[in-house]
Amino acid sequence: MAQHNSHRLPGRAQLPTRQAGTAARGLGGAAVLGTVVLGTAFTGASAQAAPAAPSAPAAPAAAAPATADAAPSVAPSAALNSTQKLRWGSRGGAVQELQSALNSNGAGLAVDGVFGKRTHAAVKDYQSSKGLQVDGVVGPKTRAALNGGVSTGGASAPSSSSSSGSSSTIVNAARSAVGTPYSWGGSSLGGMDCSGLVNYAYKAAGISLPRTSGQIANGGRWISQSQAQPGDIVAWSGHVAIYAGNGQIIDASGSKQRVVERSIWGNPIGFVTYR
């Protein structure tokens, strides 16, 4: 006697006269499962059964959408946020940013916020590698290169009125020191040497310079005498002076033992600008 299975098999259709999944007894009393009777009802004879259709393989689980191989590109942020010119003698957070940016280009500097000999050399190496003017001064073009083209605002160069104002301030400050006694290592009206006078005059214009004559000469940008403007620097080996214009300088003279204004003497090795 056929037995009715009270459970439906998932995914199989119901026959009009029998529930899908009815077990047909075969020879020897063994139950033949998984067959569906087609076209006829059970009689006394064995029913003709169609072979069971193979179960369809389970569909593979939908793969999760592939994630992007890399995060979306983001415009680089500026490495140098300050728009001030940086040069030998500069100090502070802007110099630390500069040193970090140079280290990203393989410099290996101590990030100490002091623009000294090694930072100056690293700036010149970087400028040379990028085809920039090699002057060791971080101005608008060098800053833009370090920032990967990211603008940090600010004027690309000082305005003529700003340059003119700093020129007169530097020259006037140097003239105010004329007659000050020469004192090696000094930088005040109580006594000063050549580099002390230059530092004193530039400080009045809010510009920080290196301390020694050699550092001052190498920290700026070399120019020709025809390019020199009042307030620029005239350099000799071991000596510096403020250029006052019209072939005149103001310097702390070791031979005269005081600060004087006079004509350019001897053979200076060149003219240097920090602007």
Tab-separated table of C-alpha atoms in Angstrom, residues 10-11 17 24 30 33-34 45 48 51-52 104 114 131-132 151 181 184 193 198 208 212 231 245 249 263-264:
chain	number	residue	atom	x	y	z
A	10	PRO	CA	10.733	22.284	-1.354
A	11	GLY	CA	10.659	23.242	-4.970
A	17	THR	CA	-4.138	13.366	-7.504
A	24	ALA	CA	6.365	4.081	-4.429
A	30	ALA	CA	12.097	-1.212	-0.455
A	33	LEU	CA	11.990	7.757	-3.129
A	34	GLY	CA	12.396	10.837	-5.201
A	45	ALA	CA	0.487	-3.217	-11.204
A	48	GLN	CA	5.796	3.390	-14.413
A	51	PRO	CA	13.628	8.959	-13.425
A	52	ALA	CA	13.985	11.723	-10.912
A	104	SER	CA	59.637	63.617	2.195
A	114	VAL	CA	66.179	76.110	12.579
A	131	GLY	CA	65.026	72.900	-12.298
A	132	LEU	CA	64.356	75.908	-10.064
A	151	SER	CA	48.338	76.991	-3.666
A	181	PRO	CA	81.990	101.674	17.800
A	184	TRP	CA	83.495	91.981	17.243
A	193	ASP	CA	80.740	94.197	13.767
A	198	VAL	CA	73.568	93.977	8.673
A	208	SER	CA	65.781	87.606	10.058
A	212	THR	CA	78.001	85.486	10.398
A	231	GLY	CA	69.181	97.684	1.187
A	245	GLY	CA	72.770	103.003	-3.695
A	249	ILE	CA	77.821	101.312	1.313
A	263	SER	CA	82.136	104.300	-1.439
A	264	ILE	CA	82.436	100.639	-2.352
